[in-house]
XYZ file of C-alpha atoms in Angstrom:
745
model
C 0.000 0.000 0.000
C 1.365 3.415 -0.906
C 2.210 5.665 2.033
C 0.299 8.829 1.125
C 1.349 11.188 3.942
C 4.975 10.409 4.729
C 7.863 11.666 2.638
C 11.389 10.268 2.644
C 13.146 13.607 2.205
C 12.267 14.706 5.738
C 14.913 13.805 8.346
C 14.748 14.326 12.100
C 16.580 17.444 13.249
C 20.167 16.822 14.212
C 21.652 18.385 17.376
C 23.811 20.679 15.246
C 20.731 21.908 13.378
C 18.987 23.177 16.508
C 19.773 26.891 16.752
C 18.593 29.612 19.037
C 18.551 32.195 16.230
C 17.945 31.028 12.672
C 20.126 33.386 10.644
C 19.008 31.816 7.382
C 15.415 32.820 8.068
C 16.489 36.298 9.023
C 18.437 36.722 5.788
C 15.529 35.319 3.812
C 13.184 37.803 5.481
C 15.560 40.642 4.600
C 15.649 39.526 0.979
C 11.867 39.380 0.813
C 11.377 42.755 2.427
C 14.356 44.468 0.794
C 12.062 46.730 -1.220
C 10.122 47.823 1.871
C 13.321 48.447 3.801
C 14.831 50.342 0.890
C 11.751 52.514 0.445
C 11.558 53.324 4.160
C 15.252 54.147 4.370
C 15.036 56.186 1.172
C 12.018 58.095 2.471
C 13.750 58.779 5.792
C 16.928 59.944 4.065
C 14.860 62.118 1.708
C 13.102 63.754 4.660
C 16.474 64.235 6.334
C 17.780 65.871 3.163
C 14.776 68.197 3.048
C 15.350 69.077 6.690
C 19.050 69.740 6.097
C 18.205 71.900 3.096
C 15.545 73.998 4.831
C 16.782 74.161 8.419
C 18.636 77.389 9.246
C 22.313 77.140 10.099
C 23.302 77.712 13.705
C 26.783 78.571 14.978
C 27.997 77.955 18.517
C 30.921 79.810 20.053
C 31.997 78.760 23.543
C 34.570 79.793 26.117
C 35.749 78.177 29.342
C 35.712 79.690 32.825
C 37.620 78.276 35.819
C 36.280 78.571 39.371
C 39.359 79.026 41.611
C 38.789 80.044 45.231
C 42.550 80.149 45.793
C 42.640 83.458 43.892
C 40.840 85.161 46.792
C 43.442 83.874 49.267
C 46.335 85.637 47.496
C 45.922 88.720 49.673
C 44.959 86.741 52.776
C 47.469 85.876 55.500
C 48.159 82.254 56.308
C 48.089 79.080 54.289
C 45.398 78.450 51.696
C 42.424 76.471 52.951
C 41.809 73.355 50.807
C 38.376 73.100 49.167
C 36.475 69.848 49.680
C 34.771 68.010 46.832
C 31.341 68.828 48.258
C 32.122 72.545 48.458
C 33.541 72.531 44.933
C 30.395 70.803 43.632
C 28.205 73.436 45.271
C 30.325 76.290 43.930
C 30.228 75.003 40.363
C 26.466 74.471 40.453
C 25.958 77.950 41.912
C 27.992 79.580 39.164
C 26.104 77.635 36.486
C 22.806 78.974 37.803
C 24.257 82.478 37.967
C 25.209 82.272 34.281
C 21.670 81.155 33.435
C 20.079 83.905 35.500
C 18.305 86.919 34.125
C 20.723 89.250 35.955
C 23.703 88.166 33.844
C 21.509 88.139 30.723
C 20.499 91.743 31.366
C 24.147 92.704 31.770
C 24.982 91.074 28.425
C 22.029 92.694 26.662
C 22.933 96.152 27.926
C 26.658 95.732 27.261
C 26.129 94.632 23.636
C 23.079 96.851 23.042
C 21.077 93.907 21.777
C 17.718 95.675 22.116
C 18.406 97.421 18.787
C 20.791 94.936 17.167
C 19.170 93.981 13.829
C 21.331 90.894 13.379
C 20.200 89.575 16.761
C 16.532 90.579 16.439
C 16.012 89.206 12.896
C 17.403 85.658 12.663
C 16.656 83.456 9.604
C 13.247 81.731 9.586
C 13.072 78.362 11.293
C 12.476 75.044 9.570
C 8.767 75.000 10.434
C 8.319 78.555 9.191
C 10.000 77.729 5.893
C 7.840 74.644 5.459
C 4.701 76.654 6.170
C 5.724 79.314 3.681
C 6.394 76.657 1.036
C 2.983 75.029 1.478
C 1.228 78.393 1.639
C 0.292 78.243 5.336
C 2.401 81.218 6.352
C 3.853 84.468 4.995
C 6.799 84.170 2.662
C 8.716 86.893 4.541
C 8.475 88.116 8.092
C 8.460 91.845 8.898
C 11.780 93.080 10.247
C 11.967 93.805 13.995
C 13.670 97.123 14.675
C 13.632 97.165 18.467
C 12.722 94.840 21.345
C 12.249 95.272 25.048
C 14.890 94.247 27.562
C 12.735 91.402 28.897
C 12.270 89.968 25.392
C 15.998 90.088 24.729
C 16.705 88.458 28.092
C 14.296 85.664 27.206
C 16.040 85.055 23.878
C 19.463 85.031 25.534
C 18.427 82.566 28.226
C 16.859 80.290 25.603
C 20.021 80.032 23.487
C 22.824 80.177 26.049
C 24.598 76.879 26.743
C 26.187 76.381 30.172
C 27.778 73.012 30.963
C 30.313 71.618 33.382
C 33.421 70.031 31.883
C 33.365 66.552 33.399
C 34.014 66.633 37.162
C 36.364 69.607 37.001
C 35.830 73.180 38.167
C 35.703 74.487 34.574
C 32.403 75.721 33.112
C 31.777 75.890 29.364
C 29.770 78.962 28.330
C 28.494 78.993 24.763
C 25.878 80.721 22.685
C 24.145 79.640 19.470
C 23.385 82.327 16.905
C 22.637 82.646 13.203
C 26.098 84.031 12.381
C 29.556 83.114 13.731
C 30.376 86.686 14.661
C 27.215 87.154 16.735
C 27.771 83.845 18.556
C 31.363 84.789 19.432
C 30.375 88.282 20.533
C 27.592 87.135 22.885
C 29.630 84.223 24.296
C 32.517 86.548 25.134
C 30.064 89.015 26.657
C 28.717 86.272 28.934
C 32.228 85.476 30.205
C 32.978 89.138 30.872
C 29.595 89.611 32.520
C 30.294 86.757 34.949
C 33.676 88.257 35.902
C 32.128 91.684 36.415
C 29.303 90.182 38.436
C 31.838 88.409 40.664
C 33.781 91.679 41.167
C 30.622 93.618 42.006
C 29.457 90.932 44.413
C 32.911 90.874 46.078
C 32.949 94.657 46.462
C 29.435 94.760 47.882
C 30.150 91.970 50.326
C 33.468 93.408 51.581
C 32.003 96.928 51.874
C 29.069 95.726 53.926
C 31.367 93.580 56.077
C 33.761 96.496 56.680
C 30.937 98.817 57.755
C 29.532 96.264 60.135
C 32.953 95.409 61.616
C 33.736 99.077 62.118
C 30.498 99.557 64.052
C 31.157 96.495 66.173
C 34.738 97.609 66.921
C 33.477 100.918 68.277
C 30.945 99.149 70.520
C 33.416 96.523 71.772
C 36.144 99.144 72.396
C 33.820 101.209 74.526
C 32.732 98.144 76.468
C 36.357 97.092 77.094
C 37.286 100.571 78.348
C 34.351 100.579 80.760
C 35.375 97.131 82.054
C 38.961 98.296 82.767
C 37.703 101.370 84.626
C 35.366 99.192 86.715
C 38.302 96.950 87.768
C 40.450 99.863 88.891
C 37.612 101.470 90.830
C 36.789 98.173 92.579
C 40.414 97.606 93.586
C 40.664 101.092 95.003
C 37.456 100.597 97.000
C 38.331 97.155 98.449
C 42.149 97.164 98.390
C 42.079 93.470 97.397
C 44.525 91.404 95.364
C 44.700 87.706 94.576
C 46.649 86.157 97.611
C 48.809 83.075 97.959
C 46.748 81.692 100.921
C 43.797 81.225 98.712
C 45.873 79.385 96.146
C 47.320 77.046 98.813
C 43.873 76.290 100.194
C 42.631 75.512 96.747
C 45.501 73.103 96.067
C 44.901 71.264 99.374
C 41.204 70.894 98.611
C 42.023 69.492 95.167
C 44.441 66.942 96.684
C 41.911 65.823 99.294
C 39.221 65.526 96.599
C 41.443 63.198 94.571
C 42.142 61.048 97.645
C 38.423 60.920 98.433
C 37.628 59.749 94.906
C 40.170 56.942 95.183
C 38.822 55.923 98.602
C 35.250 55.850 97.253
C 36.334 53.620 94.362
C 38.122 51.194 96.735
C 35.089 51.114 99.060
C 32.773 50.334 96.157
C 35.062 47.497 94.986
C 35.282 45.923 98.444
C 31.531 46.275 98.964
C 30.801 44.455 95.693
C 33.208 41.609 96.517
C 31.920 41.298 100.077
C 28.302 41.185 98.849
C 29.100 38.468 96.331
C 31.003 36.341 98.869
C 28.246 36.818 101.416
C 25.665 35.409 98.970
C 27.942 32.461 98.151
C 28.563 31.638 101.830
C 24.859 31.923 102.570
C 24.149 29.339 99.854
C 26.193 26.687 101.657
C 28.995 24.366 100.623
C 26.938 22.314 98.145
C 28.129 24.116 94.962
C 31.212 25.847 96.338
C 33.355 24.408 93.524
C 31.463 26.596 91.035
C 32.931 29.745 92.678
C 36.621 28.862 92.639
C 37.226 32.003 90.550
C 36.401 34.152 93.624
C 39.572 32.885 95.309
C 41.665 34.780 92.739
C 42.971 38.128 93.972
C 42.981 37.037 97.624
C 45.867 35.838 99.786
C 45.230 32.232 98.725
C 48.154 30.499 97.003
C 47.589 30.500 93.195
C 49.003 26.982 92.954
C 46.408 25.776 95.445
C 43.639 27.502 93.484
C 44.809 25.799 90.270
C 44.910 22.415 92.035
C 41.369 22.849 93.363
C 40.116 23.904 89.916
C 41.706 20.858 88.254
C 40.312 18.479 90.901
C 36.800 19.894 90.439
C 37.026 19.612 86.660
C 38.280 15.996 86.833
C 35.513 14.956 89.255
C 32.798 16.588 87.155
C 34.149 14.994 83.981
C 34.301 11.513 85.528
C 30.802 11.773 86.996
C 29.393 12.910 83.629
C 31.249 10.134 81.778
C 30.012 7.380 84.165
C 26.429 8.695 84.075
C 26.537 8.695 80.287
C 28.024 5.208 80.057
C 26.444 3.330 83.039
C 23.637 5.514 84.328
C 23.145 7.523 87.516
C 22.728 4.397 89.687
C 26.303 3.136 89.262
C 28.106 2.562 92.584
C 31.090 4.666 91.557
C 28.804 7.690 91.294
C 28.354 7.729 95.065
C 32.131 7.585 95.662
C 32.814 10.403 93.246
C 29.965 12.480 94.718
C 31.482 12.081 98.165
C 34.856 13.247 96.890
C 33.209 16.274 95.241
C 31.383 17.099 98.537
C 34.672 16.999 100.412
C 36.243 19.258 97.800
C 33.251 21.665 98.055
C 33.728 21.797 101.831
C 37.380 22.673 101.458
C 36.605 25.397 98.940
C 33.755 26.681 101.119
C 36.150 27.083 104.076
C 38.492 29.153 101.935
C 35.566 31.310 100.754
C 34.492 31.931 104.346
C 38.017 33.042 105.230
C 38.142 35.450 102.278
C 34.681 36.808 103.187
C 35.924 37.703 106.666
C 38.982 39.416 105.165
C 36.880 41.507 102.752
C 34.549 42.618 105.565
C 37.487 43.845 107.596
C 38.955 45.715 104.607
C 35.521 47.257 103.841
C 35.220 48.643 107.366
C 38.697 50.188 107.127
C 37.915 51.779 103.729
C 34.673 53.282 105.032
C 36.486 54.838 107.988
C 39.133 56.289 105.650
C 36.439 57.765 103.376
C 34.711 59.422 106.340
C 38.003 60.953 107.467
C 38.672 62.452 104.064
C 35.197 63.964 103.935
C 35.754 65.696 107.249
C 39.115 67.089 106.094
C 37.547 68.496 102.945
C 34.776 70.163 104.957
C 37.380 71.767 107.193
C 39.364 73.123 104.271
C 36.162 74.421 102.674
C 35.304 76.387 105.788
C 38.821 77.833 105.727
C 38.472 78.885 102.107
C 35.062 80.411 102.770
C 36.745 82.979 104.933
C 38.027 84.646 101.780
C 35.986 87.757 101.021
C 33.260 87.705 98.378
C 34.781 90.870 97.016
C 37.710 88.840 95.670
C 35.297 86.766 93.598
C 33.696 89.901 92.212
C 37.119 91.267 91.314
C 37.967 88.095 89.388
C 34.714 88.315 87.464
C 35.476 91.851 86.398
C 38.983 90.866 85.301
C 37.687 87.939 83.226
C 35.148 90.150 81.476
C 37.821 92.697 80.635
C 40.103 90.002 79.190
C 37.292 88.540 77.065
C 36.427 91.951 75.611
C 40.087 92.598 74.796
C 40.378 89.286 72.926
C 37.147 89.911 71.015
C 38.298 93.406 70.084
C 41.588 92.156 68.675
C 39.779 89.479 66.606
C 37.341 91.982 65.091
C 40.162 94.425 64.423
C 42.070 91.785 62.370
C 38.985 90.927 60.359
C 38.281 94.621 59.748
C 41.789 95.210 58.405
C 41.447 92.189 56.064
C 38.082 93.456 54.773
C 39.529 96.904 54.093
C 42.450 95.339 52.241
C 40.194 93.174 50.044
C 37.967 96.170 49.371
C 40.903 98.095 48.001
C 42.146 95.154 45.904
C 39.181 92.875 44.925
C 40.024 89.546 43.269
C 37.224 87.462 41.685
C 37.014 83.721 42.278
C 36.667 82.974 38.540
C 38.900 83.533 35.545
C 38.660 82.932 31.810
C 40.884 80.064 30.689
C 39.666 79.824 27.056
C 38.305 82.742 25.045
C 35.313 82.237 22.747
C 36.573 81.584 19.219
C 34.954 82.299 15.874
C 33.288 79.032 14.750
C 34.428 77.685 11.388
C 31.428 75.437 10.639
C 27.787 75.466 11.698
C 26.899 73.363 14.712
C 23.325 72.752 13.611
C 21.837 71.043 11.854
C 24.312 68.188 12.306
C 24.514 66.475 8.952
C 26.003 63.171 10.077
C 23.783 62.928 13.135
C 20.687 63.762 11.119
C 21.521 61.229 8.418
C 22.363 58.585 11.013
C 19.082 59.245 12.784
C 17.272 59.060 9.455
C 18.922 55.726 8.678
C 18.001 54.366 12.100
C 14.433 55.647 11.810
C 14.148 54.281 8.256
C 15.466 50.892 9.363
C 13.034 50.882 12.277
C 10.053 51.809 10.121
C 11.152 49.315 7.486
C 11.484 46.607 10.131
C 8.014 47.390 11.476
C 6.442 47.332 8.006
C 8.396 44.197 7.130
C 7.111 42.467 10.251
C 3.579 43.573 9.417
C 4.002 42.152 5.916
C 5.309 38.907 7.352
C 2.415 38.723 9.797
C 0.006 39.314 6.906
C 1.523 36.326 5.076
C -1.134 33.593 5.378
C -0.427 31.315 2.428
C 2.137 28.648 1.591
C 5.331 29.871 -0.043
C 7.706 26.898 0.079
C 7.550 23.153 0.152
C 9.133 23.184 3.598
C 6.080 25.004 4.939
C 3.811 22.343 3.416
C 5.789 19.552 5.030
C 6.094 21.247 8.416
C 2.537 22.514 8.816
C 0.532 19.843 6.979
C 2.791 16.838 7.384
C 2.244 15.891 3.728
C 4.432 15.192 0.767
C 5.275 18.206 -1.331
C 5.076 17.424 -5.043
C 6.447 20.620 -6.529
C 5.895 24.124 -7.874
C 3.779 24.981 -10.910
C 4.620 28.414 -12.382
C 1.943 30.903 -13.267
C 0.857 30.058 -16.851
C -0.053 32.985 -19.082
C -3.324 31.471 -20.326
C -5.897 33.778 -18.747
C -8.414 35.277 -21.160
C -8.001 32.595 -23.822
C -10.751 30.258 -24.990
C -10.844 26.679 -23.599
C -9.467 25.269 -26.845
C -6.641 27.808 -26.911
C -5.900 27.132 -23.285
C -5.634 23.409 -23.880
C -3.428 23.988 -26.901
C -1.100 26.284 -25.007
C -0.887 23.875 -22.057
C -0.042 21.045 -24.453
C 2.669 23.181 -26.030
C 4.122 24.057 -22.635
C 4.141 20.453 -21.456
C 5.837 19.170 -24.608
C 8.341 21.991 -24.512
C 9.211 21.211 -20.900
C 9.582 17.486 -21.685
C 11.894 18.305 -24.591
C 14.048 20.621 -22.389
C 13.299 23.610 -24.602
C 11.778 25.671 -21.863
C 14.821 26.162 -19.657
C 15.340 25.132 -16.087
C 14.155 28.380 -14.588
C 10.592 27.920 -15.799
C 10.251 24.456 -17.264
C 12.060 22.444 -14.599
C 9.679 23.175 -11.704
C 6.681 22.816 -13.998
C 7.559 19.413 -15.407
C 9.094 18.182 -12.123
C 5.814 18.808 -10.310
C 4.012 16.703 -12.953
C 6.672 13.992 -12.814
C 6.505 13.868 -8.999
C 2.752 13.332 -9.210
C 3.238 10.557 -11.759
C 5.905 9.003 -9.515
C 3.600 8.674 -6.531
C 0.876 7.285 -8.822
C 3.168 4.740 -10.444
C 2.648 1.960 -7.831
C -1.119 2.213 -8.323
C -0.756 2.322 -12.115
C 1.380 -0.825 -12.006
C -1.463 -2.681 -10.310
C -4.079 -1.355 -12.720
C -5.818 1.872 -13.542
C -4.920 4.711 -11.180
C -7.874 6.973 -10.388
C -6.691 10.371 -9.138
C -8.780 13.231 -7.778
C -7.432 16.774 -8.110
C -8.624 18.926 -5.202
C -8.464 22.516 -4.083
C -9.934 24.343 -1.114
C -11.042 27.503 -2.914
C -12.038 28.270 -6.515
C -9.654 29.838 -9.038
C -6.563 28.178 -7.567
C -5.486 26.568 -10.861
C -6.710 23.094 -10.027
C -8.196 22.481 -13.499
C -5.036 23.766 -15.183
C -2.923 21.335 -13.159
C -5.291 18.442 -13.976
C -5.090 19.228 -17.694
C -1.301 19.635 -17.523
C -0.935 16.267 -15.767
C -3.176 14.604 -18.347
C -1.188 16.125 -21.222
C 2.097 14.976 -19.667
C 0.805 11.402 -19.200
C -0.498 11.201 -22.764
C 2.815 12.587 -24.042
C 4.643 9.589 -22.567
C 2.152 7.138 -24.131
C -0.303 6.552 -21.314
C -4.049 6.188 -21.860
C -5.713 8.985 -19.917
C -9.330 9.828 -19.153
C -9.860 13.374 -17.867
C -13.198 13.927 -16.099
C -14.310 17.530 -15.659
C -16.276 17.276 -12.409
C -15.960 20.951 -11.488
C -19.526 21.801 -12.533
C -20.152 25.508 -12.736
C -16.508 26.214 -12.066
C -13.781 27.115 -14.487
C -14.973 26.391 -18.076
C -11.534 25.485 -19.309
C -12.049 21.800 -20.160
C -13.690 20.884 -23.530
C -16.820 18.769 -23.239
C -18.791 17.809 -26.404
C -22.170 16.282 -25.806
C -23.852 15.135 -29.016
C -27.589 14.342 -28.919
C -27.010 11.138 -30.839
C -24.522 9.892 -28.236
C -26.703 9.831 -25.110
C -26.969 6.633 -23.156
C -23.376 5.511 -23.131
C -20.795 7.817 -21.540
C -18.340 6.865 -24.245
C -20.595 8.539 -26.760
C -20.291 11.911 -24.999
C -16.584 11.564 -24.263
C -14.252 13.580 -26.526
C -11.056 12.046 -27.834
C -8.157 14.238 -28.893
C -6.839 12.785 -32.172
C -3.382 14.315 -31.659
C -2.691 12.903 -28.206
C -5.370 10.270 -27.696
C -6.514 11.870 -24.432
C -10.207 11.371 -23.640
C -12.160 14.038 -21.815
C -15.553 13.650 -20.213
C -17.815 16.246 -18.630
C -19.533 15.112 -15.422
C -22.450 17.346 -16.346
C -23.454 14.997 -19.166
C -26.543 12.894 -18.417
C -24.618 9.732 -19.330
C -22.107 10.607 -16.557
C -24.679 11.369 -13.875
C -25.683 14.900 -14.812
C -23.328 16.472 -12.312
C -24.084 14.133 -9.416
C -20.671 12.768 -8.536
C -22.083 10.137 -6.162
C -24.588 8.798 -8.727
C -24.647 5.266 -10.079
C -23.801 6.596 -13.514
C -20.561 8.168 -12.232
C -19.666 4.990 -10.410
C -20.277 3.064 -13.617
C -18.044 5.481 -15.518
C -15.200 4.987 -13.051
C -15.668 1.211 -12.907
C -15.637 0.808 -16.699
C -12.762 3.246 -17.105
C -10.484 1.127 -14.879
C -10.231 -1.513 -17.571
C -9.748 0.845 -20.505
C -7.321 3.549 -19.274
C -4.015 3.700 -17.447
C -4.942 6.900 -15.584
C -8.274 8.511 -14.718
C -7.925 12.114 -13.577
C -10.949 13.783 -12.000
C -11.037 17.563 -11.780
C -13.105 17.828 -8.566
C -15.015 20.861 -7.273
C -13.437 23.030 -4.551
C -13.744 21.661 -1.030
C -14.664 24.959 0.575
C -17.894 25.980 -1.221
C -19.360 22.498 -1.913
C -19.055 18.974 -0.560
C -19.413 17.096 -3.855
C -15.715 16.257 -3.975
C -15.943 14.224 -0.776
C -18.711 12.052 -2.225
C -16.542 10.741 -5.064
C -13.341 10.216 -3.084
C -14.260 6.628 -2.028
C -14.221 5.664 -5.740
C -10.734 7.095 -6.321
C -7.339 5.717 -5.366
C -5.723 8.950 -4.237
C -5.995 12.731 -4.391
C -3.677 15.653 -5.017
C -4.313 18.974 -3.252
C -3.600 22.091 -5.329
C -3.028 25.339 -3.366
C -2.396 28.744 -4.843
C 1.048 30.024 -3.972
C 0.839 32.699 -1.261
C -2.969 32.954 -1.474
C -4.627 29.875 -0.025
C -4.786 30.389 3.766
C -2.772 27.846 5.708
C -5.243 27.842 8.563
C -8.118 27.099 6.180
C -6.353 24.018 4.819
C -5.417 22.782 8.296
C -8.979 23.282 9.480
C -10.337 21.402 6.477
C -7.962 18.471 7.037
C -8.631 18.376 10.786
C -12.367 18.307 10.107
C -12.017 15.534 7.506
C -9.286 13.119 8.700
C -10.206 10.619 5.947
C -9.477 13.313 3.396
C -6.027 13.904 4.919
C -5.230 10.198 4.653
C -6.451 10.141 1.032
C -4.219 13.021 -0.155
C -0.849 11.817 -1.465
C 0.724 15.212 -1.985
C 0.353 18.959 -2.288
C 1.171 21.136 -5.323
C 1.745 24.898 -5.102
C 0.288 26.567 -8.180
C 0.708 30.004 -9.780
C 4.211 30.369 -8.369
C 6.259 33.476 -9.124
C 9.646 31.875 -9.776
C 11.427 35.223 -9.607
C 10.159 35.843 -6.099
C 10.302 32.253 -4.842
C 14.018 32.309 -3.827
C 13.294 35.159 -1.430
C 11.155 32.849 0.706
C 13.761 30.120 0.971
C 16.751 29.783 3.258
C 20.299 30.546 2.200
C 20.968 26.951 1.143
C 17.500 26.212 -0.176
C 17.157 24.200 -3.394
C 14.813 26.777 -4.886
C 17.659 29.336 -5.028
C 19.926 27.217 -7.242
C 17.830 24.645 -9.121
C 16.142 26.816 -11.784
C 18.365 29.209 -13.742
C 17.256 28.872 -17.353
C 16.201 31.857 -19.357
C 13.749 30.416 -21.918
C 10.340 32.037 -21.890
C 6.895 30.624 -22.492
C 6.630 32.310 -25.901
C 9.871 30.692 -27.025
C 8.531 27.271 -26.028
C 5.296 27.831 -27.933
C 7.330 28.704 -31.012
C 9.727 25.731 -30.816
C 7.378 23.003 -29.526
C 5.922 20.679 -32.207
C 2.237 20.840 -32.892
């Protein structure tokens, strides 16, 4: 039995064939959509050219200004104070905002007299204005502006000035974009000078205000210091007091006693804490005395004895734990070891009691010493209190006088520095690069514009290409047929130029084309796919023909897909090689391309209405004839025709109606051996065919192959991969007209 759905040319994918990105498909897509991509890129480049031609030229001139706070420290005394990164960042940002401010813009406008500058007030029209004038939506020429207000000029300056920081440095780039190079250089230089002048004015204002304020404060502080000195002298004369040595000696003794008291309090607190801890341990009893061996440290107990006791306690605890783990708590040796640990606890407890008694004695002594020191300090305090309160008042007056003198000297130094800076102001900025005359326009940028146009054109082309690919619903290659339908692909049939001709002329031209392709006069580009599709169909029918007559149904899903043309071409090819062929035109009401002669004297026997071509011997029969069932494909008459034809012909080809509109084709399939599905190249929806085959599984099993008809061989290679057969197999140049002229009649 012939396997109708499998195909030997399909192999399982190899591991090396599995790719994440199929570059062949991408290149094939680019070839298919090359026209769309080219048009989009061309349109984008054309628009970019129009923009470059109409956009006004802009020139940018820029200078560089350095912010250097060290310049202000040239006249200052002392070393220069380093500026932190945070302070430098704040200074740079502040100066950038100052350059963008309306204050500097007003200075520039007034310095350059831009309110009446015709070159500044009347720039060339913009791109949008030129476009509007070209399309008639705006005036062709604008009226000249003779004068503008200061606020309008300031707005224009702030809109076109460019202020940027150079990387992370303290240099600021100040530029201006204008219609002419000279104007751009002039305004950019004016901005740099305006910033320097603004810094000088701000420095002068600040130092002048500071000097006035310092001068006022110096007068106030000087008067206050003089009054304080007079008050000291008057108080000394009234009281006759001076700072004596007795008071200093008393003070030193009190300080010494205070230090001794602090030490005594610390010792008392330490002894009290130790005594309290030992008291709680002794009160707990000797049961767990070995847990407090650490309290013996620091006492008069021998360290070697303490280490011995600690080792004995650790050994006993380890042995008891080991025996309990190994033999349980009821083991006789547990009692012996517990007794030894109790004896050791008693020994340690006795030592702890002895130390507790020692600490109590030391605590009592420390408390007595602390009380004695307190009494000595009280006595010295009473002695110092005998000093007159007038001495304290005198010291207060002296301290106030000294503080006023120090404050006066500080303000005097700052006042002298302010006066010096006021006489010699130094700005904190300087020009490091003057604004130069630009050689070429900065806008529009030709390369950037063209690059952007190319990118935009590629993007638009890619979007349109993807939309075109998504709109692709038909079959384009045999690989798609095999992958999506799981059927054998029989070949491509080129688009035959037979539209508009009569049925007889169509048959004659098809016969000429078939014979020309068989005789290799048509060329491989056109004739090879045409004749190979017919030969592939004959090849799959050959096993059935060897067993007897092969009855083949030619199907299509939709009308006008070239099904009848393929059936006639196949019949002509089979008759050309000497086969006996019966062609049944069962597409009633469809394409009237098949000749059918029904003579009144030949009714009754279908052979009487069949037409035999004397040149080829091919017999054609119209299913609409009464002898063939009158168009009913499932009638007894049609069954009789097919049954009788099996013994008289090698091949019976039935041109069946389309599957989509009518169901007649399915009724005659049980009386055929196989079917061939004809789909129009790029037109027949893939989903429609899959739906039809899923709905009729018997039909899918009955189809032995699929033919793509009306193929554009010039476009076909664009839908194949880089190594696809369709790109290399057909390269002949013979045309259909040449074949018609050279083929025998």
